[in-house]
Coordinates of C-alpha atoms in Angstrom, one line a residue:
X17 CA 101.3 35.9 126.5
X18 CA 98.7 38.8 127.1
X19 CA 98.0 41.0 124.0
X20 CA 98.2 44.6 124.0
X21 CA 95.2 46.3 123.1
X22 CA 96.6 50.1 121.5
X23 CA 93.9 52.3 121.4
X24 CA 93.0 54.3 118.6
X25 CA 93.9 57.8 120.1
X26 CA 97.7 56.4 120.4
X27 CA 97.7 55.0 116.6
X28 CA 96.2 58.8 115.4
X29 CA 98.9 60.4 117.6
X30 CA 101.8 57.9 116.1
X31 CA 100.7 58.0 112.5
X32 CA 100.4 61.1 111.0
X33 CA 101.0 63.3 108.0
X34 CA 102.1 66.8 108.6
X35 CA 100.9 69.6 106.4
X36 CA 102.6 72.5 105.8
X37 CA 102.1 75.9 103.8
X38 CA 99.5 75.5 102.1
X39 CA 98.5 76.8 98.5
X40 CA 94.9 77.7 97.9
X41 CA 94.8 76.1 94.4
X42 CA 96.1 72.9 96.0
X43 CA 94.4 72.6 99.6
X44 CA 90.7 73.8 98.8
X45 CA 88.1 74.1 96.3
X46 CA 85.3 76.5 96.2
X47 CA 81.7 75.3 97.5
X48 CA 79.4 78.4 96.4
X49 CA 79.6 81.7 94.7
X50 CA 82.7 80.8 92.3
X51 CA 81.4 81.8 88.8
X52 CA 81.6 86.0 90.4
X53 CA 82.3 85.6 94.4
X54 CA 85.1 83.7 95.2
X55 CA 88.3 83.8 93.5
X56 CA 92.0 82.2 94.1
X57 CA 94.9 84.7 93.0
X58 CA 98.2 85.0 92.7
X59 CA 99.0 81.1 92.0
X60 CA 97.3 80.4 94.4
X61 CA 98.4 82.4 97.3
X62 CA 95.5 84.8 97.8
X63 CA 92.1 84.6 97.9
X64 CA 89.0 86.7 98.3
X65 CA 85.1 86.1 99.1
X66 CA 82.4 88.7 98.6
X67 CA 79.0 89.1 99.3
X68 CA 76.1 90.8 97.1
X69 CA 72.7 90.4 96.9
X70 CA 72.7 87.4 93.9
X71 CA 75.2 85.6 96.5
X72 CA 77.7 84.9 99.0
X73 CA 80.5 82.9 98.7
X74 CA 82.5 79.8 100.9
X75 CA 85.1 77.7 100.1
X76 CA 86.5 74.7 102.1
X77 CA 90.0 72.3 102.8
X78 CA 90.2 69.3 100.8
X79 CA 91.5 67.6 103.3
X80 CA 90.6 66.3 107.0
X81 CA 92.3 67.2 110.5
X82 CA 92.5 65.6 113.6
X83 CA 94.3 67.4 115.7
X84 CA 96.8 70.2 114.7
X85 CA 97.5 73.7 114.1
X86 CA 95.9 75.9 111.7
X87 CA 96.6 79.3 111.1
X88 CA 94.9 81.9 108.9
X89 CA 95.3 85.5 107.5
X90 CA 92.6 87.6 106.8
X91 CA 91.5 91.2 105.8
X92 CA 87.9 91.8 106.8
X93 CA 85.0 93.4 104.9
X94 CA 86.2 97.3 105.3
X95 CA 83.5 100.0 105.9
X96 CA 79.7 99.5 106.5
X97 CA 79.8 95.4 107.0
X98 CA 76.7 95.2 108.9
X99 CA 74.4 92.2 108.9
X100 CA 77.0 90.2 107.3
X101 CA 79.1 87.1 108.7
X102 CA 82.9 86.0 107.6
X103 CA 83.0 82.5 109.5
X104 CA 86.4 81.0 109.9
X105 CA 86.0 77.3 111.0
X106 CA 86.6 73.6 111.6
X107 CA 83.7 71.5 111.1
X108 CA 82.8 67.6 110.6
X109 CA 79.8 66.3 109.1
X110 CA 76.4 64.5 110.4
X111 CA 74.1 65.0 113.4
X112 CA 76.1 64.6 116.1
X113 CA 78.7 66.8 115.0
X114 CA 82.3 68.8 116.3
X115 CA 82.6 72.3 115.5
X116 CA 85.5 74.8 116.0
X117 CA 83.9 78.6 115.2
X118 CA 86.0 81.5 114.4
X119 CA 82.7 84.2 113.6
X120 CA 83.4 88.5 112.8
X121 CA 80.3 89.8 113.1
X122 CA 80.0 93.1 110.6
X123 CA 79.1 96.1 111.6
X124 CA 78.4 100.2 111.0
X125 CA 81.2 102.5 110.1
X126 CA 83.0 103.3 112.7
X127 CA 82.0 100.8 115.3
X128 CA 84.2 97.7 116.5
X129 CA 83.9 94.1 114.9
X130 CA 82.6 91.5 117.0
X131 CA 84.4 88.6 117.3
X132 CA 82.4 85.7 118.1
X133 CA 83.5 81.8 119.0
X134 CA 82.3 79.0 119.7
X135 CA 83.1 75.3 119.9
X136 CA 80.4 72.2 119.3
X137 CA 81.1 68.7 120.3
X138 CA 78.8 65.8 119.4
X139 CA 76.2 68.2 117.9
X140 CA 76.0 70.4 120.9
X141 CA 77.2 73.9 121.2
X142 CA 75.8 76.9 123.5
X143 CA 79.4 77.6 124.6
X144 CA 79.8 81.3 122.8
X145 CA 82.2 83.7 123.7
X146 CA 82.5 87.2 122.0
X147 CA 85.0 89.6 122.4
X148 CA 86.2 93.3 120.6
X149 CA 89.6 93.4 118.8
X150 CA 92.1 95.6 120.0
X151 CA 93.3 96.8 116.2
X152 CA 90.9 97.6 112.7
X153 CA 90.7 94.1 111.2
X154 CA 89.9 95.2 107.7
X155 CA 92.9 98.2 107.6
X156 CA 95.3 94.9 106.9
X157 CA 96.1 91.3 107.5
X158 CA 96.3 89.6 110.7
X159 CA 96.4 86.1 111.7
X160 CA 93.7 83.7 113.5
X161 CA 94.8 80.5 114.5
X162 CA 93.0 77.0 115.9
X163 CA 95.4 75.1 118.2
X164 CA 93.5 72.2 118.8
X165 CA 95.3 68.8 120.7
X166 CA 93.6 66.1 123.0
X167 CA 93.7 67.9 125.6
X168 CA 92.6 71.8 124.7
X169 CA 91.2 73.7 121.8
X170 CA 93.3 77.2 122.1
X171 CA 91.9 80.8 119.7
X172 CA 94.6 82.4 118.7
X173 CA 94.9 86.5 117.2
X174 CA 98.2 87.2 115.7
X175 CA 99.9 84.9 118.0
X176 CA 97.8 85.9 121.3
X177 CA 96.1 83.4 123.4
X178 CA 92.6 84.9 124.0
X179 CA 90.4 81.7 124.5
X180 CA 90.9 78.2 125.9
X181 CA 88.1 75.1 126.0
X182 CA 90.0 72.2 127.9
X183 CA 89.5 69.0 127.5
X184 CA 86.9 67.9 130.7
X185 CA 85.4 64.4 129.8
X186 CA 86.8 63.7 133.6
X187 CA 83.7 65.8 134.3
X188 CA 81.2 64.7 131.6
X189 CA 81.9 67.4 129.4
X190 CA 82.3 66.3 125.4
X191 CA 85.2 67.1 123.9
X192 CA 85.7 67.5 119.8
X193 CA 88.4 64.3 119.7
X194 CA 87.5 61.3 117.5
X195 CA 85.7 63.4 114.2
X196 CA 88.3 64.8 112.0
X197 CA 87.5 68.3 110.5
X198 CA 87.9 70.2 107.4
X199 CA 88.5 73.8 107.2
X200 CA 85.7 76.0 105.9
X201 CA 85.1 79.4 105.2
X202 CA 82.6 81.4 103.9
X203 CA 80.7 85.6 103.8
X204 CA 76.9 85.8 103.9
X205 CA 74.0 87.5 104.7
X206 CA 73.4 87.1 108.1
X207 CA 71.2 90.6 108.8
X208 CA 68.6 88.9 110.9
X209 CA 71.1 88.0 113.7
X210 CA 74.6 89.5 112.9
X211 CA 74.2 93.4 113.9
X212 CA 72.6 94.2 117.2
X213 CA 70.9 91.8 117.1
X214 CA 69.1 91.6 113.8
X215 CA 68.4 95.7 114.1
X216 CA 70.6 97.1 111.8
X217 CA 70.5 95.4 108.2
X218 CA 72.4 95.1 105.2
X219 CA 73.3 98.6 103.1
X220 CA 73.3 97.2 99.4
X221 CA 74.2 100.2 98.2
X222 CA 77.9 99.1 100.1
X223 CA 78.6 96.1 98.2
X224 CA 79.8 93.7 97.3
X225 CA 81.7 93.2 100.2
X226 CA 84.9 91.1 99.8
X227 CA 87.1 89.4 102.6
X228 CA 90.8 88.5 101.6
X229 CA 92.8 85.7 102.5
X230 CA 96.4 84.6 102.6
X231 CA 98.9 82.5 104.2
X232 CA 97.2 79.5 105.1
X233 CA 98.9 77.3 107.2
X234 CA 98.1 73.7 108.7
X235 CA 101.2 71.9 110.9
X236 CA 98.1 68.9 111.8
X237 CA 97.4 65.2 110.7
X238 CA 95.6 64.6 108.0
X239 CA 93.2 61.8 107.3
X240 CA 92.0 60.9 104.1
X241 CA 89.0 58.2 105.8
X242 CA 88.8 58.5 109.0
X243 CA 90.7 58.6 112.0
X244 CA 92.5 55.8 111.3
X245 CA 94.1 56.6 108.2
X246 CA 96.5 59.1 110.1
X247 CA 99.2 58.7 108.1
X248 CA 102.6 59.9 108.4
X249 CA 104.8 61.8 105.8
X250 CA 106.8 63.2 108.2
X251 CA 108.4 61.1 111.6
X252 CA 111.1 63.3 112.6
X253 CA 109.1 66.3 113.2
X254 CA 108.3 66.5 117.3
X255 CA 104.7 67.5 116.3
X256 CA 104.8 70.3 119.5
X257 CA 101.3 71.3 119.1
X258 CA 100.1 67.8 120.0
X259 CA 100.6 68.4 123.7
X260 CA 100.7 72.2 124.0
X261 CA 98.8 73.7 126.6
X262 CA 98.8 77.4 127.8
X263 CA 101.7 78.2 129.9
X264 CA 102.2 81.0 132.4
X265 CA 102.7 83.6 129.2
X266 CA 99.9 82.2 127.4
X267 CA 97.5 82.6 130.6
X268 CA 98.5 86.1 130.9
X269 CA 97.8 87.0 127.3
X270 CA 93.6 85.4 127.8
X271 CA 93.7 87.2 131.7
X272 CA 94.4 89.8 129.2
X273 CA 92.1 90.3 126.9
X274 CA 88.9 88.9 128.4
X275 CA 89.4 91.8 131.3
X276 CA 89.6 94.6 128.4
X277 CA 88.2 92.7 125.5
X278 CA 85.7 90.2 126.0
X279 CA 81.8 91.2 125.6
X280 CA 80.3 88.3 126.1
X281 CA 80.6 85.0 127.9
X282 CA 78.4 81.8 128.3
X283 CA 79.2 80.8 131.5
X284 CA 78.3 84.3 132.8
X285 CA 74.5 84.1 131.6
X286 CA 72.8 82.7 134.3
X287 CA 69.6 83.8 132.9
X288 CA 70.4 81.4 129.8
X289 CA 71.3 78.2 131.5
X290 CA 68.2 78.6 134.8
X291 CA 68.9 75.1 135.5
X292 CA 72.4 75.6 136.4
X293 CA 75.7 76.6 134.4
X294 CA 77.4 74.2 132.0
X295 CA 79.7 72.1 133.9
X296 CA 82.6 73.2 132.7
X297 CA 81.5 76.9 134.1
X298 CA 82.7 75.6 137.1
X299 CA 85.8 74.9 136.4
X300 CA 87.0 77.4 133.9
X301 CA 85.5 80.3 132.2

């Protein structure tokens, strides 16, 4: 009798635990700036970050993803924000690692936010993409969500598809599919890079300056060590997200926002790459 060998992306995708809404109290903890700079509110609903010149401030999931759907609200630093970063993101640990970057790059009154991504796989990333938002993120709440699967990594703002990174090993492209991730966050000086460049720099006299969150959500598996301690706490869900992909509406929403939104694009800096685009240039941009 031959044996079956079941590999470990089909054990991961049959074992699972399903998180829900999440509580801040319950699902993360606060890494830096918590004795004046990060706070949880509101039983744990809300929660804010701020910036001054003693500190900034970060906080991060307790648990591990691989694979899923996490969504986030957030109010951004209102006013004069420039020089500092509010970095949204999924991230594991050690030198070769997977990185998911949601990035809003401050800036002077009156001028647009910069939203920049990214995505690192195996410790290698270069693949940045940067686009204007078509609404004042720090007049209120909106949502900005990671669909991430086997097969694609999807940005989401307020429900709109405005990135894709597809899933291209076929190629030899890496893809972020074996580390699992925790969610981080965090606000902090970043005036040598953040605004034009490193030109304009931070304006003291405007802080501290506090980012707000709410409404975390995570429908994803959760491993406590490792990939294979999936484990499921909930088998009649049908776990949609797993295979999701952008459909015809989906396409329609990136077409449009990267025609009237995006500023930047990797894999339309030839000058960058001088030996060539990244391979997945070629294939989708």
């Amino acid at each position: 009798m031959r044996s079956r060998v079941v590999s470990p992306m089909v054990v991961i995708i049959s074992l699972m635990m399903v998180a829900n809404a999440g509580n801040f109290y319950e699902d993360f903890y606060v890494t830096w700036g918590g004795d004046y700079n990060a706070k949880i509110l509101n039983g744990g609903n809300d929660l804010t970050l701020s910036l001054d010149q003693a500190s900034g401030s970060g906080f991060q999931s307790n648990n591990e993803y691989l694979f899923g759907k996490i969504d986030m609200q957030l109010k951004l630093v209102p006013g004069n924000s420039a020089g500092t970063v509010t970095a949204y993101y999924l991230s594991s640990k050690g030198a070769t690692w997977d990185e998911i970057d949601f990035e809003f790059l401050g800036n002077l009154s009156g001028d647009p936010y910069i939203l920049h991504t990214n995505v690192f796989s195996q410790g290698k990333g270069n693949r940045e993409q940067q686009f204007y938002l078509w609404f004042d993120p720090t007049a209120d709440f909106h949502t900005y969500s990671i669909l991430w699967n086997p097969k694609n990594i999807i940005f989401y703002v307020d429900g709109i598809a405005i990135r894709e990174f597809k899933n291209m090993e076929s190629i030899g492209v890496p893809f972020p599919k074996k580390q699992p991730m925790r969610i981080y966050s965090s606000l902090w000086n970043a005036d040598n890079w953040a605004t034009r460049g490193g030109l304009v720099k931070i304006d003291w006299s405007h802080a501290p300056f506090t980012a707000s969150y709410r409404n975390f959500n995570a429908n994803a598996s959760i491993c406590t060590n490792g990939p294979s301690s999936c484990t499921s706490s909930n088998p009649n869900s049908n776990n949609s997200w797993l295979w999701e992909e952008p459909d015809f509406a989906k396409q329609g929403q990136m077409k449009w926002v990267q025609d009237n939104y995006m500023i930047y694009n990797y894999c339309k800096d030839a000058k960058r790459f001088p030996l060539g685009l990244p391979k997945e240039c070629y294939v989708s941009n």
